[in-house]
């Protein structure tokens, strides 16, 4: 066993990839299951705040784009559940844990989408933050997760652009449309900053995950990268990031900015966000309503297996 663990460490040290059949420490396996499951859950719960606007888009073109985007998120969930299954868990188990509130999803999806501009803000800011978080995961030490991320990131960059384009249209429209875009930025800015997790000083899992090559950059580094990327885009839109402390620092080449209120993050994570109950209840209902599909698929697979066996 010791030799096997030596080979694990040697692979990590050489920046190689760990594959499903390789030996790995139990902690590494568990950390990945937790992280990939949480990521998969976020993709499918994330369909709800936007799915709720599909019937209310301002045009047919917007409807087609939004439907494609929401379907992409379902696909991301599927890649990720499949990646988690390579670690020896069943996706049904993971869904049960989500439904029982024992596994989390990103706290950002517990905020409501009040206006059409929110759909733009989600694409621009939420998918934008997701890209900043996920691009380094393409180099994650666990092969199946890293490979799933390559495909996910390509699609996320389309999502980010479609959100920006929605806001760009609004910002070049009437005063009322521009005000709607500003209001969306005001509400989504702080929760987006929270998507990078707690500050480094109080982040519990970060250090070990970095040593294992699962995580490549700290929460604060990624948050900074997001701010640096997003503020100039807000300038292009002509709307204002709601932070009086925001300054460009010529010397460092970075923006200094006000940290979000992390007590709000902890409250939302605990289940006290504006939409936690609604999101979970909707997910559980969708799962229950889909029971007949799973039963029919299992019955069909059983029949096919029987046919194969009798033919042999
Ligand atoms: Fe996604
Ligand atoms: Fe996305």
PDB file of C-alpha atoms and ligand atoms in Angstrom:
ATOM      1  CA  UNK A   1       0.000   0.000   0.000  1.00  0.00           C
ATOM      2  CA  UNK A   2       2.853   2.313   0.888  1.00  0.00           C
ATOM      3  CA  UNK A   3       4.365   1.847  -2.580  1.00  0.00           C
ATOM      4  CA  UNK A   4       1.017   2.663  -4.180  1.00  0.00           C
ATOM      5  CA  UNK A   5       0.775   5.876  -2.186  1.00  0.00           C
ATOM      6  CA  UNK A   6       4.338   6.718  -3.236  1.00  0.00           C
ATOM      7  CA  UNK A   7       3.232   6.486  -6.825  1.00  0.00           C
ATOM      8  CA  UNK A   8       0.250   8.766  -6.061  1.00  0.00           C
ATOM      9  CA  UNK A   9       2.564  11.365  -4.557  1.00  0.00           C
ATOM     10  CA  UNK A  10       5.044  11.010  -7.420  1.00  0.00           C
ATOM     11  CA  UNK A  11       2.248  11.665  -9.933  1.00  0.00           C
ATOM     12  CA  UNK A  12       1.084  14.727  -7.984  1.00  0.00           C
ATOM     13  CA  UNK A  13       4.659  16.018  -7.681  1.00  0.00           C
ATOM     14  CA  UNK A  14       5.228  15.607 -11.419  1.00  0.00           C
ATOM     15  CA  UNK A  15       1.938  17.444 -12.110  1.00  0.00           C
ATOM     16  CA  UNK A  16       0.542  14.295 -13.760  1.00  0.00           C
ATOM     17  CA  UNK A  17      -3.069  13.094 -13.717  1.00  0.00           C
ATOM     18  CA  UNK A  18      -4.607  10.636 -11.290  1.00  0.00           C
ATOM     19  CA  UNK A  19      -6.996   8.267 -13.099  1.00  0.00           C
ATOM     20  CA  UNK A  20      -9.907   6.266 -11.629  1.00  0.00           C
ATOM     21  CA  UNK A  21      -7.963   2.998 -11.252  1.00  0.00           C
ATOM     22  CA  UNK A  22      -4.933   4.596  -9.598  1.00  0.00           C
ATOM     23  CA  UNK A  23      -4.398   4.292  -5.873  1.00  0.00           C
ATOM     24  CA  UNK A  24      -5.338   7.465  -4.017  1.00  0.00           C
ATOM     25  CA  UNK A  25      -5.615   8.491  -0.376  1.00  0.00           C
ATOM     26  CA  UNK A  26      -9.131   8.215   1.023  1.00  0.00           C
ATOM     27  CA  UNK A  27      -9.110  11.930   1.841  1.00  0.00           C
ATOM     28  CA  UNK A  28      -8.332  12.810  -1.768  1.00  0.00           C
ATOM     29  CA  UNK A  29     -11.188  10.633  -3.009  1.00  0.00           C
ATOM     30  CA  UNK A  30     -13.627  12.067  -0.486  1.00  0.00           C
ATOM     31  CA  UNK A  31     -12.617  15.656  -1.170  1.00  0.00           C
ATOM     32  CA  UNK A  32     -13.139  15.150  -4.893  1.00  0.00           C
ATOM     33  CA  UNK A  33     -16.516  13.472  -4.419  1.00  0.00           C
ATOM     34  CA  UNK A  34     -17.647  16.349  -2.222  1.00  0.00           C
ATOM     35  CA  UNK A  35     -16.375  19.001  -4.626  1.00  0.00           C
ATOM     36  CA  UNK A  36     -17.548  17.385  -7.879  1.00  0.00           C
ATOM     37  CA  UNK A  37     -20.971  16.586  -6.377  1.00  0.00           C
ATOM     38  CA  UNK A  38     -21.368  20.147  -5.129  1.00  0.00           C
ATOM     39  CA  UNK A  39     -20.375  21.374  -8.572  1.00  0.00           C
ATOM     40  CA  UNK A  40     -22.832  19.016 -10.321  1.00  0.00           C
ATOM     41  CA  UNK A  41     -25.631  20.047  -7.957  1.00  0.00           C
ATOM     42  CA  UNK A  42     -24.877  23.717  -8.682  1.00  0.00           C
ATOM     43  CA  UNK A  43     -25.220  23.133 -12.421  1.00  0.00           C
ATOM     44  CA  UNK A  44     -28.671  21.594 -12.163  1.00  0.00           C
ATOM     45  CA  UNK A  45     -30.037  23.863  -9.403  1.00  0.00           C
ATOM     46  CA  UNK A  46     -28.636  26.764 -11.436  1.00  0.00           C
ATOM     47  CA  UNK A  47     -31.149  25.930 -14.165  1.00  0.00           C
ATOM     48  CA  UNK A  48     -33.994  27.185 -11.966  1.00  0.00           C
ATOM     49  CA  UNK A  49     -33.446  30.960 -11.654  1.00  0.00           C
ATOM     50  CA  UNK A  50     -33.025  31.206 -15.436  1.00  0.00           C
ATOM     51  CA  UNK A  51     -35.507  28.514 -16.438  1.00  0.00           C
ATOM     52  CA  UNK A  52     -38.122  30.631 -14.751  1.00  0.00           C
ATOM     53  CA  UNK A  53     -37.612  33.323 -17.440  1.00  0.00           C
ATOM     54  CA  UNK A  54     -37.877  31.069 -20.520  1.00  0.00           C
ATOM     55  CA  UNK A  55     -41.598  31.779 -20.879  1.00  0.00           C
ATOM     56  CA  UNK A  56     -41.066  35.534 -20.427  1.00  0.00           C
ATOM     57  CA  UNK A  57     -38.139  36.388 -22.720  1.00  0.00           C
ATOM     58  CA  UNK A  58     -38.509  39.651 -24.681  1.00  0.00           C
ATOM     59  CA  UNK A  59     -38.141  37.935 -28.081  1.00  0.00           C
ATOM     60  CA  UNK A  60     -38.045  34.561 -29.832  1.00  0.00           C
ATOM     61  CA  UNK A  61     -34.302  34.959 -30.374  1.00  0.00           C
ATOM     62  CA  UNK A  62     -33.761  35.475 -26.638  1.00  0.00           C
ATOM     63  CA  UNK A  63     -35.926  32.458 -25.888  1.00  0.00           C
ATOM     64  CA  UNK A  64     -33.909  30.186 -28.198  1.00  0.00           C
ATOM     65  CA  UNK A  65     -30.635  31.373 -26.657  1.00  0.00           C
ATOM     66  CA  UNK A  66     -31.860  31.011 -23.077  1.00  0.00           C
ATOM     67  CA  UNK A  67     -33.230  27.524 -23.689  1.00  0.00           C
ATOM     68  CA  UNK A  68     -29.886  26.450 -25.148  1.00  0.00           C
ATOM     69  CA  UNK A  69     -28.064  27.932 -22.181  1.00  0.00           C
ATOM     70  CA  UNK A  70     -30.250  26.241 -19.587  1.00  0.00           C
ATOM     71  CA  UNK A  71     -29.883  22.924 -21.433  1.00  0.00           C
ATOM     72  CA  UNK A  72     -26.101  23.377 -21.405  1.00  0.00           C
ATOM     73  CA  UNK A  73     -26.280  23.590 -17.598  1.00  0.00           C
ATOM     74  CA  UNK A  74     -28.154  20.274 -17.490  1.00  0.00           C
ATOM     75  CA  UNK A  75     -25.389  18.821 -19.654  1.00  0.00           C
ATOM     76  CA  UNK A  76     -22.721  20.173 -17.279  1.00  0.00           C
ATOM     77  CA  UNK A  77     -24.520  18.421 -14.443  1.00  0.00           C
ATOM     78  CA  UNK A  78     -24.417  15.160 -16.395  1.00  0.00           C
ATOM     79  CA  UNK A  79     -20.673  15.381 -17.189  1.00  0.00           C
ATOM     80  CA  UNK A  80     -19.976  16.081 -13.550  1.00  0.00           C
ATOM     81  CA  UNK A  81     -22.157  13.318 -12.072  1.00  0.00           C
ATOM     82  CA  UNK A  82     -20.426  10.957 -14.497  1.00  0.00           C
ATOM     83  CA  UNK A  83     -17.012  12.222 -13.315  1.00  0.00           C
ATOM     84  CA  UNK A  84     -18.065  11.691  -9.673  1.00  0.00           C
ATOM     85  CA  UNK A  85     -19.159   8.129 -10.470  1.00  0.00           C
ATOM     86  CA  UNK A  86     -15.593   7.258 -11.530  1.00  0.00           C
ATOM     87  CA  UNK A  87     -14.726   7.675  -7.831  1.00  0.00           C
ATOM     88  CA  UNK A  88     -17.069   4.856  -6.833  1.00  0.00           C
ATOM     89  CA  UNK A  89     -20.267   6.671  -5.875  1.00  0.00           C
ATOM     90  CA  UNK A  90     -23.655   6.385  -7.497  1.00  0.00           C
ATOM     91  CA  UNK A  91     -25.325   9.545  -8.796  1.00  0.00           C
ATOM     92  CA  UNK A  92     -28.610   8.438  -7.196  1.00  0.00           C
ATOM     93  CA  UNK A  93     -26.820   8.547  -3.840  1.00  0.00           C
ATOM     94  CA  UNK A  94     -25.520  12.043  -4.554  1.00  0.00           C
ATOM     95  CA  UNK A  95     -28.976  13.280  -5.520  1.00  0.00           C
ATOM     96  CA  UNK A  96     -30.415  11.788  -2.319  1.00  0.00           C
ATOM     97  CA  UNK A  97     -27.795  13.721  -0.325  1.00  0.00           C
ATOM     98  CA  UNK A  98     -28.684  16.935  -2.157  1.00  0.00           C
ATOM     99  CA  UNK A  99     -32.387  16.411  -1.568  1.00  0.00           C
ATOM    100  CA  UNK A 100     -31.802  15.700   2.112  1.00  0.00           C
ATOM    101  CA  UNK A 101     -29.829  18.940   2.411  1.00  0.00           C
ATOM    102  CA  UNK A 102     -26.641  17.001   3.246  1.00  0.00           C
ATOM    103  CA  UNK A 103     -24.692  18.208   0.221  1.00  0.00           C
ATOM    104  CA  UNK A 104     -24.519  21.811  -0.898  1.00  0.00           C
ATOM    105  CA  UNK A 105     -24.749  23.721  -4.142  1.00  0.00           C
ATOM    106  CA  UNK A 106     -23.455  27.205  -4.908  1.00  0.00           C
ATOM    107  CA  UNK A 107     -25.134  29.799  -2.684  1.00  0.00           C
ATOM    108  CA  UNK A 108     -25.548  32.153  -5.677  1.00  0.00           C
ATOM    109  CA  UNK A 109     -28.594  30.204  -6.866  1.00  0.00           C
ATOM    110  CA  UNK A 110     -30.510  31.075  -3.729  1.00  0.00           C
ATOM    111  CA  UNK A 111     -31.102  34.613  -4.987  1.00  0.00           C
ATOM    112  CA  UNK A 112     -34.209  35.470  -7.040  1.00  0.00           C
ATOM    113  CA  UNK A 113     -34.283  36.647 -10.676  1.00  0.00           C
ATOM    114  CA  UNK A 114     -36.605  39.639 -10.442  1.00  0.00           C
ATOM    115  CA  UNK A 115     -36.276  41.247 -13.902  1.00  0.00           C
ATOM    116  CA  UNK A 116     -35.079  40.330 -17.394  1.00  0.00           C
ATOM    117  CA  UNK A 117     -31.829  42.208 -16.681  1.00  0.00           C
ATOM    118  CA  UNK A 118     -31.088  39.573 -14.026  1.00  0.00           C
ATOM    119  CA  UNK A 119     -30.722  37.009 -16.808  1.00  0.00           C
ATOM    120  CA  UNK A 120     -28.054  39.252 -18.327  1.00  0.00           C
ATOM    121  CA  UNK A 121     -26.375  39.751 -14.958  1.00  0.00           C
ATOM    122  CA  UNK A 122     -26.311  36.006 -14.281  1.00  0.00           C
ATOM    123  CA  UNK A 123     -24.640  35.252 -17.606  1.00  0.00           C
ATOM    124  CA  UNK A 124     -22.168  38.089 -17.268  1.00  0.00           C
ATOM    125  CA  UNK A 125     -21.318  37.839 -13.568  1.00  0.00           C
ATOM    126  CA  UNK A 126     -22.272  34.334 -12.399  1.00  0.00           C
ATOM    127  CA  UNK A 127     -21.066  32.441 -15.451  1.00  0.00           C
ATOM    128  CA  UNK A 128     -18.133  34.883 -15.540  1.00  0.00           C
ATOM    129  CA  UNK A 129     -17.198  33.968 -11.973  1.00  0.00           C
ATOM    130  CA  UNK A 130     -17.712  30.305 -12.801  1.00  0.00           C
ATOM    131  CA  UNK A 131     -15.164  30.624 -15.629  1.00  0.00           C
ATOM    132  CA  UNK A 132     -12.596  32.216 -13.321  1.00  0.00           C
ATOM    133  CA  UNK A 133     -13.126  29.347 -10.862  1.00  0.00           C
ATOM    134  CA  UNK A 134     -13.193  26.608 -13.463  1.00  0.00           C
ATOM    135  CA  UNK A 135     -10.436  27.436 -15.940  1.00  0.00           C
ATOM    136  CA  UNK A 136      -7.766  26.381 -13.394  1.00  0.00           C
ATOM    137  CA  UNK A 137      -9.785  23.186 -12.767  1.00  0.00           C
ATOM    138  CA  UNK A 138      -8.953  22.128 -16.342  1.00  0.00           C
ATOM    139  CA  UNK A 139      -5.517  21.407 -14.809  1.00  0.00           C
ATOM    140  CA  UNK A 140      -6.923  19.626 -11.754  1.00  0.00           C
ATOM    141  CA  UNK A 141      -4.934  16.529 -10.764  1.00  0.00           C
ATOM    142  CA  UNK A 142      -7.935  14.228 -11.159  1.00  0.00           C
ATOM    143  CA  UNK A 143      -8.176  13.333 -14.874  1.00  0.00           C
ATOM    144  CA  UNK A 144     -11.933  12.843 -15.350  1.00  0.00           C
ATOM    145  CA  UNK A 145     -12.755  16.106 -13.537  1.00  0.00           C
ATOM    146  CA  UNK A 146     -10.117  18.057 -15.475  1.00  0.00           C
ATOM    147  CA  UNK A 147     -11.378  16.729 -18.812  1.00  0.00           C
ATOM    148  CA  UNK A 148     -15.016  17.498 -17.994  1.00  0.00           C
ATOM    149  CA  UNK A 149     -13.961  21.063 -17.163  1.00  0.00           C
ATOM    150  CA  UNK A 150     -12.389  21.662 -20.574  1.00  0.00           C
ATOM    151  CA  UNK A 151     -15.744  21.188 -22.262  1.00  0.00           C
ATOM    152  CA  UNK A 152     -17.696  22.993 -19.550  1.00  0.00           C
ATOM    153  CA  UNK A 153     -15.448  26.064 -19.780  1.00  0.00           C
ATOM    154  CA  UNK A 154     -15.951  26.398 -23.536  1.00  0.00           C
ATOM    155  CA  UNK A 155     -19.695  26.514 -22.989  1.00  0.00           C
ATOM    156  CA  UNK A 156     -19.416  28.867 -20.008  1.00  0.00           C
ATOM    157  CA  UNK A 157     -17.618  31.425 -22.126  1.00  0.00           C
ATOM    158  CA  UNK A 158     -20.600  31.443 -24.504  1.00  0.00           C
ATOM    159  CA  UNK A 159     -22.875  31.893 -21.475  1.00  0.00           C
ATOM    160  CA  UNK A 160     -20.850  34.825 -20.250  1.00  0.00           C
ATOM    161  CA  UNK A 161     -21.019  36.559 -23.614  1.00  0.00           C
ATOM    162  CA  UNK A 162     -24.749  36.067 -24.010  1.00  0.00           C
ATOM    163  CA  UNK A 163     -25.284  37.655 -20.582  1.00  0.00           C
ATOM    164  CA  UNK A 164     -23.044  40.588 -21.457  1.00  0.00           C
ATOM    165  CA  UNK A 165     -24.892  41.021 -24.744  1.00  0.00           C
ATOM    166  CA  UNK A 166     -28.274  41.166 -22.966  1.00  0.00           C
ATOM    167  CA  UNK A 167     -26.956  43.922 -20.698  1.00  0.00           C
ATOM    168  CA  UNK A 168     -25.247  45.705 -23.583  1.00  0.00           C
ATOM    169  CA  UNK A 169     -28.588  45.877 -25.399  1.00  0.00           C
ATOM    170  CA  UNK A 170     -30.373  47.160 -22.285  1.00  0.00           C
ATOM    171  CA  UNK A 171     -27.651  49.720 -21.584  1.00  0.00           C
ATOM    172  CA  UNK A 172     -28.033  51.099 -25.104  1.00  0.00           C
ATOM    173  CA  UNK A 173     -31.812  51.174 -24.846  1.00  0.00           C
ATOM    174  CA  UNK A 174     -34.154  53.481 -22.957  1.00  0.00           C
ATOM    175  CA  UNK A 175     -33.358  55.109 -19.605  1.00  0.00           C
ATOM    176  CA  UNK A 176     -35.649  52.591 -17.922  1.00  0.00           C
ATOM    177  CA  UNK A 177     -33.789  49.668 -19.535  1.00  0.00           C
ATOM    178  CA  UNK A 178     -30.435  51.053 -18.464  1.00  0.00           C
ATOM    179  CA  UNK A 179     -31.762  51.530 -14.927  1.00  0.00           C
ATOM    180  CA  UNK A 180     -32.886  47.902 -14.946  1.00  0.00           C
ATOM    181  CA  UNK A 181     -29.359  46.814 -15.898  1.00  0.00           C
ATOM    182  CA  UNK A 182     -27.882  48.968 -13.112  1.00  0.00           C
ATOM    183  CA  UNK A 183     -30.310  47.525 -10.581  1.00  0.00           C
ATOM    184  CA  UNK A 184     -29.338  43.978 -11.606  1.00  0.00           C
ATOM    185  CA  UNK A 185     -25.635  44.800 -11.186  1.00  0.00           C
ATOM    186  CA  UNK A 186     -26.357  46.349  -7.770  1.00  0.00           C
ATOM    187  CA  UNK A 187     -28.043  43.152  -6.569  1.00  0.00           C
ATOM    188  CA  UNK A 188     -25.749  40.542  -8.162  1.00  0.00           C
ATOM    189  CA  UNK A 189     -22.340  42.143  -7.555  1.00  0.00           C
ATOM    190  CA  UNK A 190     -21.894  41.120  -3.915  1.00  0.00           C
ATOM    191  CA  UNK A 191     -23.282  37.591  -4.207  1.00  0.00           C
ATOM    192  CA  UNK A 192     -20.991  37.094  -7.245  1.00  0.00           C
ATOM    193  CA  UNK A 193     -17.942  38.062  -5.175  1.00  0.00           C
ATOM    194  CA  UNK A 194     -19.058  35.509  -2.577  1.00  0.00           C
ATOM    195  CA  UNK A 195     -18.952  32.749  -5.207  1.00  0.00           C
ATOM    196  CA  UNK A 196     -15.203  32.457  -4.596  1.00  0.00           C
ATOM    197  CA  UNK A 197     -15.828  31.287  -1.052  1.00  0.00           C
ATOM    198  CA  UNK A 198     -14.656  32.658   2.277  1.00  0.00           C
ATOM    199  CA  UNK A 199     -11.445  34.702   2.563  1.00  0.00           C
ATOM    200  CA  UNK A 200      -8.243  32.636   2.520  1.00  0.00           C
ATOM    201  CA  UNK A 201      -7.677  33.154   6.234  1.00  0.00           C
ATOM    202  CA  UNK A 202     -10.889  31.295   7.096  1.00  0.00           C
ATOM    203  CA  UNK A 203     -11.102  28.788   4.253  1.00  0.00           C
ATOM    204  CA  UNK A 204     -11.055  25.290   5.750  1.00  0.00           C
ATOM    205  CA  UNK A 205     -10.394  23.061   2.740  1.00  0.00           C
ATOM    206  CA  UNK A 206      -8.056  25.197   0.666  1.00  0.00           C
ATOM    207  CA  UNK A 207      -4.602  24.226   1.851  1.00  0.00           C
ATOM    208  CA  UNK A 208      -4.951  20.455   1.450  1.00  0.00           C
ATOM    209  CA  UNK A 209      -6.722  20.874  -1.895  1.00  0.00           C
ATOM    210  CA  UNK A 210      -3.844  23.008  -3.162  1.00  0.00           C
ATOM    211  CA  UNK A 211      -1.288  20.408  -2.006  1.00  0.00           C
ATOM    212  CA  UNK A 212      -3.217  17.742  -3.910  1.00  0.00           C
ATOM    213  CA  UNK A 213      -3.380  19.787  -7.099  1.00  0.00           C
ATOM    214  CA  UNK A 214      -7.176  19.934  -6.981  1.00  0.00           C
ATOM    215  CA  UNK A 215      -7.203  23.663  -6.376  1.00  0.00           C
ATOM    216  CA  UNK A 216      -4.594  25.819  -8.119  1.00  0.00           C
ATOM    217  CA  UNK A 217      -5.287  29.310  -6.751  1.00  0.00           C
ATOM    218  CA  UNK A 218      -6.639  30.616  -3.467  1.00  0.00           C
ATOM    219  CA  UNK A 219     -10.144  32.068  -3.077  1.00  0.00           C
ATOM    220  CA  UNK A 220      -8.808  35.603  -2.688  1.00  0.00           C
ATOM    221  CA  UNK A 221      -6.592  35.311  -5.784  1.00  0.00           C
ATOM    222  CA  UNK A 222      -9.542  34.191  -7.884  1.00  0.00           C
ATOM    223  CA  UNK A 223     -11.795  36.924  -6.467  1.00  0.00           C
ATOM    224  CA  UNK A 224      -9.168  39.518  -7.416  1.00  0.00           C
ATOM    225  CA  UNK A 225      -8.913  38.072 -10.914  1.00  0.00           C
ATOM    226  CA  UNK A 226     -12.707  38.321 -11.292  1.00  0.00           C
ATOM    227  CA  UNK A 227     -12.797  41.964 -10.166  1.00  0.00           C
ATOM    228  CA  UNK A 228      -9.922  42.877 -12.505  1.00  0.00           C
ATOM    229  CA  UNK A 229     -11.714  41.233 -15.412  1.00  0.00           C
ATOM    230  CA  UNK A 230     -15.217  42.566 -14.689  1.00  0.00           C
ATOM    231  CA  UNK A 231     -14.768  46.237 -13.749  1.00  0.00           C
ATOM    232  CA  UNK A 232     -13.551  47.305 -17.227  1.00  0.00           C
ATOM    233  CA  UNK A 233     -16.539  45.439 -18.705  1.00  0.00           C
ATOM    234  CA  UNK A 234     -18.911  47.426 -16.474  1.00  0.00           C
ATOM    235  CA  UNK A 235     -17.214  50.563 -17.844  1.00  0.00           C
ATOM    236  CA  UNK A 236     -17.963  49.416 -21.395  1.00  0.00           C
ATOM    237  CA  UNK A 237     -21.596  48.914 -20.410  1.00  0.00           C
ATOM    238  CA  UNK A 238     -21.663  52.313 -18.748  1.00  0.00           C
ATOM    239  CA  UNK A 239     -23.023  51.034 -15.442  1.00  0.00           C
ATOM    240  CA  UNK A 240     -21.450  51.413 -12.041  1.00  0.00           C
ATOM    241  CA  UNK A 241     -20.082  48.658  -9.802  1.00  0.00           C
ATOM    242  CA  UNK A 242     -21.794  49.404  -6.450  1.00  0.00           C
ATOM    243  CA  UNK A 243     -18.572  49.756  -4.447  1.00  0.00           C
ATOM    244  CA  UNK A 244     -17.408  53.172  -3.192  1.00  0.00           C
ATOM    245  CA  UNK A 245     -14.065  51.628  -2.263  1.00  0.00           C
ATOM    246  CA  UNK A 246     -13.245  50.502  -5.793  1.00  0.00           C
ATOM    247  CA  UNK A 247      -9.932  51.968  -7.080  1.00  0.00           C
ATOM    248  CA  UNK A 248      -7.452  51.022  -9.758  1.00  0.00           C
ATOM    249  CA  UNK A 249      -3.996  50.732  -8.295  1.00  0.00           C
ATOM    250  CA  UNK A 250      -1.439  51.740 -10.948  1.00  0.00           C
ATOM    251  CA  UNK A 251       1.401  50.211  -8.983  1.00  0.00           C
ATOM    252  CA  UNK A 252      -0.015  46.692  -8.633  1.00  0.00           C
ATOM    253  CA  UNK A 253      -2.110  46.755 -11.814  1.00  0.00           C
ATOM    254  CA  UNK A 254      -5.085  45.498  -9.789  1.00  0.00           C
ATOM    255  CA  UNK A 255      -8.298  46.988  -8.492  1.00  0.00           C
ATOM    256  CA  UNK A 256      -8.668  47.345  -4.757  1.00  0.00           C
ATOM    257  CA  UNK A 257     -12.232  46.685  -3.697  1.00  0.00           C
ATOM    258  CA  UNK A 258     -14.507  46.211  -0.711  1.00  0.00           C
ATOM    259  CA  UNK A 259     -14.951  42.630   0.452  1.00  0.00           C
ATOM    260  CA  UNK A 260     -18.510  41.290   0.488  1.00  0.00           C
ATOM    261  CA  UNK A 261     -20.334  40.685   3.759  1.00  0.00           C
ATOM    262  CA  UNK A 262     -19.341  37.091   4.436  1.00  0.00           C
ATOM    263  CA  UNK A 263     -21.864  36.716   7.269  1.00  0.00           C
ATOM    264  CA  UNK A 264     -24.487  36.836   4.494  1.00  0.00           C
ATOM    265  CA  UNK A 265     -22.650  34.034   2.669  1.00  0.00           C
ATOM    266  CA  UNK A 266     -22.620  31.863   5.808  1.00  0.00           C
ATOM    267  CA  UNK A 267     -26.346  32.507   6.340  1.00  0.00           C
ATOM    268  CA  UNK A 268     -27.208  31.531   2.761  1.00  0.00           C
ATOM    269  CA  UNK A 269     -25.014  28.422   3.007  1.00  0.00           C
ATOM    270  CA  UNK A 270     -26.850  27.493   6.219  1.00  0.00           C
ATOM    271  CA  UNK A 271     -30.123  27.575   4.304  1.00  0.00           C
ATOM    272  CA  UNK A 272     -31.324  31.077   5.157  1.00  0.00           C
ATOM    273  CA  UNK A 273     -31.039  32.699   1.712  1.00  0.00           C
ATOM    274  CA  UNK A 274     -34.078  34.189  -0.019  1.00  0.00           C
ATOM    275  CA  UNK A 275     -34.771  31.106  -2.194  1.00  0.00           C
ATOM    276  CA  UNK A 276     -33.147  28.075  -0.493  1.00  0.00           C
ATOM    277  CA  UNK A 277     -36.421  26.378   0.374  1.00  0.00           C
ATOM    278  CA  UNK A 278     -38.016  27.061  -2.984  1.00  0.00           C
ATOM    279  CA  UNK A 279     -34.989  25.741  -4.937  1.00  0.00           C
ATOM    280  CA  UNK A 280     -34.744  22.511  -3.013  1.00  0.00           C
ATOM    281  CA  UNK A 281     -38.505  21.883  -3.001  1.00  0.00           C
ATOM    282  CA  UNK A 282     -38.616  22.418  -6.775  1.00  0.00           C
ATOM    283  CA  UNK A 283     -35.704  20.019  -7.301  1.00  0.00           C
ATOM    284  CA  UNK A 284     -37.261  17.306  -5.120  1.00  0.00           C
ATOM    285  CA  UNK A 285     -40.571  17.643  -6.963  1.00  0.00           C
ATOM    286  CA  UNK A 286     -38.852  17.410 -10.367  1.00  0.00           C
ATOM    287  CA  UNK A 287     -37.065  14.277  -9.153  1.00  0.00           C
ATOM    288  CA  UNK A 288     -40.299  12.697  -7.938  1.00  0.00           C
ATOM    289  CA  UNK A 289     -42.140  13.623 -11.121  1.00  0.00           C
ATOM    290  CA  UNK A 290     -39.367  11.943 -13.110  1.00  0.00           C
ATOM    291  CA  UNK A 291     -39.587   8.632 -11.223  1.00  0.00           C
ATOM    292  CA  UNK A 292     -41.572   6.960 -14.018  1.00  0.00           C
ATOM    293  CA  UNK A 293     -38.848   7.827 -16.543  1.00  0.00           C
ATOM    294  CA  UNK A 294     -36.173   6.191 -14.402  1.00  0.00           C
ATOM    295  CA  UNK A 295     -38.390   3.140 -13.847  1.00  0.00           C
ATOM    296  CA  UNK A 296     -39.134   2.812 -17.567  1.00  0.00           C
ATOM    297  CA  UNK A 297     -35.425   3.153 -18.445  1.00  0.00           C
ATOM    298  CA  UNK A 298     -34.493   0.487 -15.884  1.00  0.00           C
ATOM    299  CA  UNK A 299     -37.233  -1.876 -17.159  1.00  0.00           C
ATOM    300  CA  UNK A 300     -36.037  -1.390 -20.745  1.00  0.00           C
ATOM    301  CA  UNK A 301     -32.401  -1.989 -19.790  1.00  0.00           C
ATOM    302  CA  UNK A 302     -33.497  -5.146 -17.914  1.00  0.00           C
ATOM    303  CA  UNK A 303     -35.323  -6.469 -20.994  1.00  0.00           C
ATOM    304  CA  UNK A 304     -32.335  -5.745 -23.237  1.00  0.00           C
ATOM    305  CA  UNK A 305     -30.028  -7.569 -20.846  1.00  0.00           C
ATOM    306  CA  UNK A 306     -32.400 -10.563 -20.784  1.00  0.00           C
ATOM    307  CA  UNK A 307     -32.515 -10.676 -24.591  1.00  0.00           C
ATOM    308  CA  UNK A 308     -28.746 -10.574 -24.768  1.00  0.00           C
ATOM    309  CA  UNK A 309     -28.436 -13.360 -22.178  1.00  0.00           C
ATOM    310  CA  UNK A 310     -30.930 -15.640 -23.963  1.00  0.00           C
ATOM    311  CA  UNK A 311     -29.259 -15.012 -27.331  1.00  0.00           C
ATOM    312  CA  UNK A 312     -25.924 -16.045 -25.812  1.00  0.00           C
TER     313      UNK A 312
HETATM  314 FE1  LIG B   1     -22.480  25.425 -16.224  1.00  0.00          FE
HETATM  315 FE1  LIG B   2     -23.143  28.486 -17.474  1.00  0.00          FE
END
